[in-house]
Short mmCIF file of C-alpha atoms in Angstrom, two decimals:
data_model
loop_
_atom_site.label_atom_id
_atom_site.label_comp_id
_atom_site.label_asym_id
_atom_site.label_seq_id
_atom_site.Cartn_x
_atom_site.Cartn_y
_atom_site.Cartn_z
CA MET X 26 18.11 0.75 -45.09
CA ALA X 27 17.11 -1.24 -42.01
CA GLN X 28 13.55 -0.87 -40.72
CA ILE X 29 12.67 -1.13 -37.04
CA GLU X 30 9.84 -3.56 -37.93
CA GLU X 31 12.52 -6.11 -38.89
CA TYR X 32 13.61 -6.35 -35.27
CA GLN X 33 10.35 -7.04 -33.45
CA ASP X 34 11.97 -10.06 -31.81
CA LEU X 35 14.14 -7.55 -29.92
CA VAL X 36 11.12 -6.05 -28.15
CA LEU X 37 11.41 -7.36 -24.60
CA ASP X 38 9.08 -7.47 -21.62
CA ALA X 39 10.47 -5.12 -18.95
CA LEU X 40 8.73 -7.11 -16.20
CA GLU X 41 10.92 -10.08 -17.07
CA THR X 42 14.20 -8.36 -17.89
CA VAL X 43 14.41 -5.97 -14.92
CA GLU X 44 15.92 -7.71 -11.90
CA PHE X 45 16.05 -6.32 -8.37
CA LYS X 46 18.25 -7.50 -5.51
CA LEU X 47 18.70 -6.34 -1.92
CA ILE X 48 22.40 -6.83 -1.22
CA ARG X 49 23.56 -7.68 2.31
CA ASP X 50 26.93 -9.18 1.38
CA LYS X 51 29.17 -9.02 -1.70
CA ALA X 52 28.41 -12.68 -2.40
CA ASP X 53 24.78 -11.71 -2.96
CA ILE X 54 25.77 -10.07 -6.25
CA HIS X 55 25.98 -13.53 -7.82
CA ASN X 56 23.09 -15.14 -5.92
CA ASP X 57 20.23 -15.36 -8.42
CA ALA X 58 17.91 -16.74 -5.73
CA LEU X 59 17.63 -13.18 -4.42
CA ILE X 60 16.22 -11.78 -7.66
CA PHE X 61 12.72 -10.31 -7.68
CA HIS X 62 10.98 -8.59 -10.55
CA PRO X 63 8.84 -5.44 -10.70
CA ALA X 64 5.05 -5.67 -10.46
CA MET X 65 4.73 -2.97 -13.14
CA ALA X 66 6.96 -0.92 -15.42
CA HIS X 67 4.61 1.47 -17.25
CA GLN X 68 5.67 4.37 -15.03
CA ILE X 69 9.24 3.91 -16.30
CA PHE X 70 8.99 2.43 -19.80
CA GLY X 71 5.52 3.56 -20.89
CA ASP X 72 2.23 1.70 -21.29
CA SER X 73 3.73 -1.13 -23.36
CA GLU X 74 6.21 -1.93 -20.56
CA THR X 75 8.77 -2.95 -23.15
CA ILE X 76 12.46 -2.43 -23.87
CA PHE X 77 13.73 -2.44 -27.44
CA GLY X 78 16.99 -3.49 -29.00
CA TYR X 79 18.60 -6.35 -27.09
CA GLU X 80 19.09 -10.11 -27.04
CA GLY X 81 19.70 -11.79 -23.70
CA LEU X 82 19.12 -8.59 -21.75
CA HIS X 83 19.35 -8.42 -17.95
CA VAL X 84 18.66 -5.06 -16.30
CA ARG X 85 20.22 -5.07 -12.86
CA VAL X 86 18.86 -2.76 -10.17
CA LEU X 87 20.76 -3.45 -6.97
CA TYR X 88 20.17 -1.87 -3.55
CA THR X 89 22.30 -2.23 -0.46
CA ALA X 90 19.89 -3.85 1.99
CA GLY X 91 20.13 -1.24 4.73
CA PRO X 92 21.03 2.25 3.41
CA LEU X 93 19.64 1.44 -0.06
CA HIS X 94 22.48 2.76 -2.21
CA ILE X 95 21.56 1.97 -5.81
CA TYR X 96 23.43 0.42 -8.72
CA LEU X 97 22.09 0.46 -12.29
CA GLY X 98 23.58 -1.75 -14.97
CA ILE X 99 22.74 -3.93 -17.94
CA GLU X 100 24.12 -7.13 -19.44
CA TYR X 101 23.20 -8.43 -22.89
CA ASP X 102 24.33 -10.82 -25.62
CA LYS X 103 23.60 -8.66 -28.66
CA ARG X 104 22.34 -5.14 -29.36
CA VAL X 105 20.47 -3.80 -32.37
CA ASN X 106 23.06 -1.02 -32.78
CA GLU X 107 25.62 -3.57 -33.95
CA ILE X 108 23.15 -5.93 -35.67
CA SER X 109 21.80 -3.11 -37.86
CA GLY X 110 25.20 -1.64 -38.57
CA GLY X 111 24.41 1.41 -36.52
CA GLU X 112 21.24 2.35 -38.38
CA ILE X 113 18.95 1.60 -35.43
CA LYS X 114 19.66 2.29 -31.78
CA ALA X 115 18.55 0.33 -28.74
CA ASP X 116 16.76 1.99 -25.85
CA ASP X 117 19.09 3.58 -23.34
CA VAL X 118 17.79 1.58 -20.39
CA VAL X 119 20.02 3.02 -17.68
CA ALA X 120 19.25 6.60 -18.70
CA THR X 121 15.51 5.86 -18.81
CA ILE X 122 15.51 4.44 -15.28
CA ALA X 123 17.85 7.17 -14.02
CA GLN X 124 15.32 9.85 -15.05
CA SER X 125 13.03 8.59 -12.29
CA LEU X 126 15.74 8.59 -9.62
CA PRO X 127 16.81 11.52 -7.44
CA ASP X 128 19.95 13.23 -8.69
CA GLY X 129 23.19 11.63 -7.57
CA CYS X 130 21.61 8.71 -5.71
CA TYR X 131 22.85 5.83 -7.88
CA PHE X 132 26.03 4.21 -9.20
CA ILE X 133 26.75 2.90 -12.68
CA ASN X 134 30.16 1.54 -11.64
CA LEU X 135 29.76 -1.76 -9.78
CA ASP X 136 33.08 -1.45 -7.92
CA GLU X 137 32.07 1.95 -6.56
CA PHE X 138 28.73 0.53 -5.51
CA LEU X 139 30.39 -2.38 -3.72
CA LYS X 140 32.51 0.03 -1.69
CA THR X 141 29.33 1.23 0.00
CA LEU X 142 28.84 -2.30 1.35
CA ASP X 143 32.00 -1.88 3.42
CA LYS X 144 30.17 0.78 5.43
CA ALA X 145 26.76 -0.91 5.45
CA ASP X 146 27.40 -2.60 8.80
CA LYS X 147 27.40 0.86 10.39
CA PHE X 148 23.93 1.71 9.07
CA GLN X 149 21.42 2.42 11.84
CA PRO X 150 17.69 3.13 11.66
CA PHE X 151 16.63 6.77 11.66
CA GLY X 152 14.37 8.32 14.26
CA GLU X 153 12.63 6.86 17.30
CA LYS X 154 11.90 3.17 17.74
CA LEU X 155 8.18 2.60 18.30
CA SER X 156 7.75 -1.17 18.23
CA GLU X 157 9.33 -4.51 17.44
CA TYR X 158 7.88 -7.70 16.04
CA THR X 159 9.14 -11.28 15.97
CA GLN X 160 8.06 -13.43 13.06
CA ARG X 161 8.35 -17.18 13.57
CA ALA X 162 8.80 -19.49 10.61
CA GLU X 163 7.49 -23.05 10.38
CA ASP X 164 10.98 -24.40 11.03
CA GLY X 165 11.08 -22.58 14.36
CA SER X 166 13.49 -19.86 13.26
CA GLU X 167 12.75 -16.26 14.21
CA ARG X 168 13.15 -12.94 12.42
CA LEU X 169 13.16 -9.65 14.30
CA PHE X 170 11.64 -6.48 12.85
CA GLU X 171 11.63 -2.98 14.30
CA ILE X 172 9.50 0.03 13.33
CA TYR X 173 10.78 3.60 13.67
CA GLN X 174 9.17 7.00 13.26
CA CYS X 175 11.10 9.85 11.72
CA ASP X 176 10.35 13.41 10.60
CA TYR X 177 11.56 15.79 7.93
CA LYS X 178 14.13 17.57 10.09
CA MET X 179 16.87 14.97 9.52
CA SER X 180 18.58 15.71 6.20
CA SER X 181 20.40 12.37 6.20
CA PHE X 182 17.07 10.61 6.60
CA LEU X 183 15.53 12.49 3.68
CA LYS X 184 18.37 11.36 1.39
CA PHE X 185 17.76 7.78 2.54
CA PHE X 186 14.02 8.14 2.03
CA ALA X 187 14.54 9.54 -1.47
CA ARG X 188 16.18 6.22 -2.34
CA LEU X 189 13.54 4.16 -0.55
CA GLN X 190 10.57 5.70 -2.34
CA THR X 191 12.05 4.86 -5.75
CA PHE X 192 10.49 1.40 -5.28
CA ILE X 193 6.95 2.74 -5.55
CA LEU X 194 7.22 3.41 -9.29
CA TRP X 195 7.74 -0.34 -9.79
CA PHE X 196 5.26 -1.66 -7.22
CA VAL X 197 2.47 0.91 -6.66
CA ASP X 198 0.20 1.94 -9.52
CA ALA X 199 -0.34 5.67 -10.19
CA ALA X 200 2.43 6.43 -7.70
CA SER X 201 4.31 9.68 -7.30
CA TYR X 202 7.06 10.87 -5.00
CA ILE X 203 5.95 12.89 -2.01
CA ASP X 204 7.27 16.39 -1.38
CA THR X 205 9.73 15.82 1.45
CA ASP X 206 10.05 19.59 1.96
CA ASP X 207 6.52 19.58 3.39
CA ALA X 208 6.79 19.46 7.18
CA GLN X 209 3.37 17.80 7.53
CA TRP X 210 4.71 14.43 6.40
CA CYS X 211 5.48 11.79 9.01
CA TYR X 212 7.47 8.65 8.15
CA PHE X 213 7.29 5.13 9.58
CA ILE X 214 10.04 2.74 8.48
CA CYS X 215 10.26 -1.00 9.13
CA TYR X 216 13.67 -2.67 9.35
CA GLU X 217 14.80 -6.25 9.86
CA LYS X 218 17.46 -6.63 12.54
CA TYR X 219 19.64 -9.60 11.62
CA LYS X 220 23.08 -11.06 12.33
CA ASN X 221 25.69 -10.92 9.59
CA LYS X 222 28.25 -13.65 8.92
CA ASP X 223 30.45 -12.22 11.69
CA GLY X 224 27.64 -12.49 14.22
CA GLN X 225 27.12 -8.73 14.41
CA TYR X 226 23.69 -7.12 14.18
CA GLN X 227 22.83 -5.18 11.06
CA TYR X 228 19.67 -3.62 9.68
CA ALA X 229 17.89 -4.23 6.36
CA THR X 230 15.12 -1.93 5.19
CA ALA X 231 11.85 -3.86 4.83
CA GLY X 232 9.13 -1.30 4.09
CA TYR X 233 7.58 2.03 4.97
CA THR X 234 4.42 4.07 5.41
CA THR X 235 3.94 7.82 5.03
CA VAL X 236 1.29 9.78 6.91
CA TYR X 237 0.19 13.34 6.16
CA GLU X 238 -0.94 15.30 9.21
CA TYR X 239 -3.82 17.54 8.12
CA TYR X 240 -4.88 20.48 10.24
CA ALA X 241 -8.24 20.22 12.03
CA TYR X 242 -9.93 23.18 13.70
CA PRO X 243 -9.15 24.64 16.18
CA GLN X 244 -5.81 23.15 17.28
CA ASN X 245 -6.13 19.53 16.17
CA LYS X 246 -4.90 17.29 13.37
CA ARG X 247 -6.23 14.44 11.24
CA PRO X 248 -3.45 12.05 10.15
CA ARG X 249 -4.03 10.45 6.76
CA ILE X 250 -2.15 7.28 5.81
CA SER X 251 -0.87 7.90 2.30
CA GLN X 252 1.63 5.40 0.93
CA MET X 253 2.52 1.95 2.19
CA LEU X 254 4.99 -0.45 0.67
CA VAL X 255 6.47 -3.66 2.03
CA LEU X 256 9.34 -4.74 -0.21
CA PRO X 257 8.60 -8.02 -2.06
CA THR X 258 11.15 -10.12 -0.17
CA PHE X 259 9.44 -9.16 3.11
CA GLN X 260 5.83 -9.69 2.09
CA LYS X 261 3.55 -12.32 3.68
CA LEU X 262 5.28 -11.82 7.04
CA GLY X 263 2.60 -9.68 8.69
CA LEU X 264 4.63 -6.46 8.40
CA ALA X 265 1.83 -4.38 6.86
CA THR X 266 -0.42 -5.22 9.81
CA GLN X 267 2.37 -4.30 12.22
CA LEU X 268 2.93 -0.98 10.47
CA VAL X 269 -0.75 -0.04 10.65
CA GLU X 270 -1.06 -1.05 14.31
CA THR X 271 2.10 0.89 15.18
CA ILE X 272 0.77 4.01 13.44
CA TYR X 273 -2.52 3.67 15.29
CA LYS X 274 -0.80 3.42 18.67
CA PHE X 275 1.42 6.39 17.83
CA TYR X 276 -1.58 8.65 17.16
CA GLN X 277 -4.01 7.19 19.70
CA SER X 278 -1.82 8.59 22.47
CA GLN X 279 -2.11 12.14 21.10
CA LYS X 280 -5.07 14.09 22.46
CA ASN X 281 -5.17 16.54 19.55
CA VAL X 282 -5.77 13.80 16.95
CA VAL X 283 -9.40 13.76 15.76
CA ASP X 284 -9.25 10.49 13.83
CA ILE X 285 -7.06 8.57 11.39
CA THR X 286 -8.01 8.35 7.71
CA VAL X 287 -6.56 6.67 4.61
CA GLU X 288 -5.92 8.22 1.20
CA ASP X 289 -7.51 6.25 -1.68
CA PRO X 290 -6.88 2.80 -0.20
CA SER X 291 -6.31 -0.08 -2.61
CA ASP X 292 -8.55 -3.13 -2.25
CA ASP X 293 -5.76 -5.02 -0.49
CA PHE X 294 -5.11 -2.20 1.94
CA GLN X 295 -8.84 -1.81 2.67
CA ARG X 296 -9.01 -5.50 3.58
CA LEU X 297 -6.01 -5.09 5.86
CA ARG X 298 -7.58 -2.00 7.43
CA ASN X 299 -10.88 -3.81 7.98
CA PHE X 300 -9.07 -6.64 9.75
CA VAL X 301 -7.03 -4.39 12.03
CA ASP X 302 -9.97 -2.12 12.87
CA ALA X 303 -12.37 -5.00 13.52
CA ARG X 304 -9.88 -6.71 15.82
CA LEU X 305 -9.45 -3.46 17.75
CA CYS X 306 -13.21 -2.90 18.05
CA LEU X 307 -14.14 -6.42 19.17
CA PRO X 308 -13.34 -5.73 22.87
CA LEU X 309 -15.23 -2.40 22.94
CA LYS X 310 -18.51 -2.19 24.85
CA CYS X 311 -20.44 -0.80 21.89
CA PHE X 312 -19.37 -3.65 19.61
CA THR X 313 -20.58 -6.57 21.71
CA ARG X 314 -23.07 -8.97 20.13
CA ASP X 315 -26.09 -7.42 21.84
CA GLU X 316 -25.10 -3.88 20.90
CA ILE X 317 -24.25 -4.80 17.30
CA PHE X 318 -27.75 -6.15 16.70
CA LYS X 319 -29.27 -2.82 17.75
CA GLY X 320 -27.82 -1.33 14.55
CA PHE X 321 -25.16 1.21 13.72
CA ASN X 322 -25.36 4.23 16.02
CA LYS X 323 -23.60 7.38 17.22
CA GLU X 324 -22.41 5.77 20.45
CA MET X 325 -20.34 3.30 18.42
CA VAL X 326 -18.75 6.19 16.57
CA ARG X 327 -18.10 8.11 19.79
CA GLU X 328 -16.45 5.21 21.64
CA ALA X 329 -14.29 4.02 18.72
CA ARG X 330 -13.29 7.56 17.78
CA GLU X 331 -12.33 8.54 21.32
CA THR X 332 -10.61 5.25 22.14
CA LEU X 333 -9.06 4.20 18.83
CA LYS X 334 -9.19 7.38 16.67
CA LEU X 335 -11.09 5.47 13.98
CA ASN X 336 -12.92 7.36 11.25
CA PRO X 337 -16.78 7.27 11.27
CA ARG X 338 -17.11 6.19 7.63
CA GLN X 339 -14.68 3.32 8.19
CA LEU X 340 -16.52 2.38 11.39
CA ARG X 341 -19.67 1.73 9.40
CA LYS X 342 -17.78 -1.01 7.51
CA VAL X 343 -16.36 -2.38 10.76
CA TYR X 344 -19.90 -2.54 12.14
CA GLU X 345 -21.08 -4.50 9.10
CA LEU X 346 -18.14 -6.86 9.34
CA LEU X 347 -18.69 -7.55 13.04
CA ARG X 348 -22.43 -7.90 12.59
CA LEU X 349 -21.73 -10.66 10.06
CA TYR X 350 -19.23 -12.07 12.57
CA TYR X 351 -22.10 -12.49 15.05
CA THR X 352 -24.89 -13.32 12.57
CA ASN X 353 -26.11 -16.88 12.14
CA VAL X 354 -26.30 -17.07 8.35
CA HIS X 355 -28.42 -20.22 8.66
CA ASP X 356 -31.14 -18.21 10.42
CA GLU X 357 -33.03 -16.71 7.49
CA LYS X 358 -34.54 -13.88 9.52
CA ASP X 359 -31.19 -12.73 10.97
CA TYR X 360 -29.36 -13.19 7.69
CA ARG X 361 -32.00 -11.29 5.68
CA SER X 362 -31.94 -8.45 8.19
CA TYR X 363 -28.16 -8.27 7.81
CA ARG X 364 -28.27 -8.23 4.00
CA LEU X 365 -30.83 -5.43 3.95
CA ASP X 366 -28.74 -3.39 6.38
CA VAL X 367 -25.64 -3.61 4.19
CA LYS X 368 -27.55 -3.03 0.96
CA LYS X 369 -29.09 0.10 2.43
CA ARG X 370 -25.59 1.63 2.70
CA LEU X 371 -24.52 0.37 -0.72
CA ASN X 372 -27.63 1.86 -2.30
CA ALA X 373 -27.46 5.24 -0.57
CA VAL X 374 -25.66 6.99 -3.43
CA TYR X 375 -28.17 5.71 -5.99
CA TYR X 376 -31.15 6.95 -3.99
CA LYS X 377 -29.49 10.31 -3.45
CA GLN X 378 -29.05 10.65 -7.21
CA LEU X 379 -32.75 9.85 -7.71
CA LYS X 380 -33.79 12.45 -5.12
CA ASP X 381 -31.55 15.06 -6.76
CA LEU X 382 -33.21 14.37 -10.11
CA GLN X 383 -36.68 14.65 -8.59
CA LYS X 384 -35.72 17.97 -7.02
CA MET X 385 -34.46 19.26 -10.37
CA GLU X 386 -37.68 18.15 -12.08
CA ARG X 387 -39.81 20.00 -9.52
CA HIS X 388 -37.93 23.11 -10.62
CA LYS X 389 -38.74 22.33 -14.29
CA MET X 390 -35.13 21.45 -15.18
CA ASP X 391 -34.30 19.09 -18.04
CA THR X 392 -33.04 15.77 -16.56
CA GLU X 393 -33.37 13.52 -19.61
CA MET X 394 -29.61 13.06 -20.14
CA LEU X 395 -28.93 12.56 -16.43
CA ARG X 396 -31.66 9.94 -16.13
CA ALA X 397 -30.31 8.12 -19.17
CA ARG X 398 -27.01 7.62 -17.34
CA LEU X 399 -28.65 6.00 -14.34
CA PRO X 400 -29.63 2.32 -14.40
CA ASN X 401 -33.34 1.53 -14.16
CA MET X 402 -34.64 -0.13 -11.01
CA LYS X 403 -34.22 -3.68 -12.33
CA GLN X 404 -30.66 -3.01 -13.47
CA ARG X 405 -29.84 -1.35 -10.18
CA MET X 406 -31.12 -4.32 -8.17
CA GLU X 407 -28.87 -6.63 -10.19
CA GLN X 408 -25.89 -4.32 -9.65
CA LEU X 409 -26.68 -4.06 -5.96
CA GLN X 410 -26.71 -7.82 -5.54
CA GLU X 411 -23.32 -8.10 -7.25
CA GLU X 412 -21.87 -5.36 -5.05
CA TYR X 413 -23.26 -7.01 -1.94
CA LEU X 414 -21.81 -10.43 -2.76
CA LEU X 415 -18.34 -8.92 -3.22
CA VAL X 416 -18.59 -7.09 0.10
CA GLU X 417 -19.86 -10.15 1.94
CA GLN X 418 -17.07 -12.35 0.58
CA ASP X 419 -14.45 -9.82 1.67
CA TYR X 420 -16.02 -9.71 5.13
CA LYS X 421 -16.09 -13.52 5.35
CA ASN X 422 -12.40 -13.72 4.45
CA THR X 423 -11.61 -11.17 7.17
CA ILE X 424 -13.74 -13.03 9.71
CA GLN X 425 -11.74 -16.20 9.02
CA LYS X 426 -8.58 -14.28 9.97
CA LEU X 427 -10.24 -12.89 13.10
CA ARG X 428 -11.18 -16.38 14.23
CA ALA X 429 -7.83 -17.97 13.37
#
């Protein structure tokens, strides 16, 4: 009887075998230059990110570029089912992927999928156009992008969005679909407007951001940026920056918005946010060189919050970034003053923990286990220096972009 251990060479890396394409024209089906692979697959195939039972496997996940109709299919040279005489079965790849897709939103028949391309030229963006952006390539060519805002009331949009958010399981770690029945969600979609082979304009979906509008007493709201994804073929074109700036402008015009926050930002998104926020704050009166060197203060928070709807906690980081922007790092006095200012914020949590322990000890509470978890002063100083160097390098990289 065949043992599965005999077929370890048929354990394949899903990151290599899964192939995505955004299809604008039927000829794109055979254009391998359009292929891009997932950044992760553990949310589909488990922690090992593997597929078992095939030789020469290609998993094809095709999307029509605009409306994002989906095709799932596989091609392979050999399968363990036949090699083992039926004793061992290969993973059902299509069924595994389909479990993560909304019901009825994909095709397994390529001809049926291709029929949707005949109507793709009629696809139009949903909602209200908020902005447009022209990206110029080194060869002088231009690409036009448009950003639209849409809400939950459009049922046709929600079906489209259900297909769009399927990308996050492959490209955003710890991702989950949002509840589109919740009326507090607001959607911002970026499209590329391009000319097809007949010279007619069409739209291709490039990325999106979702924002949850939290209630704030008494009749206000606090928008929180939740998910952002720019599809791989559209990355490095400045679209994420355009999306954030468009969202800011959308909410800055609304008097009942307290400030704009971000839900658990990734390191990359935090860097993007720092850049956008710092660029917006540079012209403000409270963020001039002279004011910056007076230290972080409530007037900075007031002006940036009223003018730009920026969050106070984020503004502290913007202040640090712009103070470094103005600091002469070759002047030891100025540079040391800057380092101490940043380290004071970084060390605030540690000192709070120490004060909490001291308070507990004054009340005769046992703190031995809690103290054991905290680093001693020497260890903490070493950790603090490491944390500071990482923060400073991030700020320096952002400052280079600001000065470019």
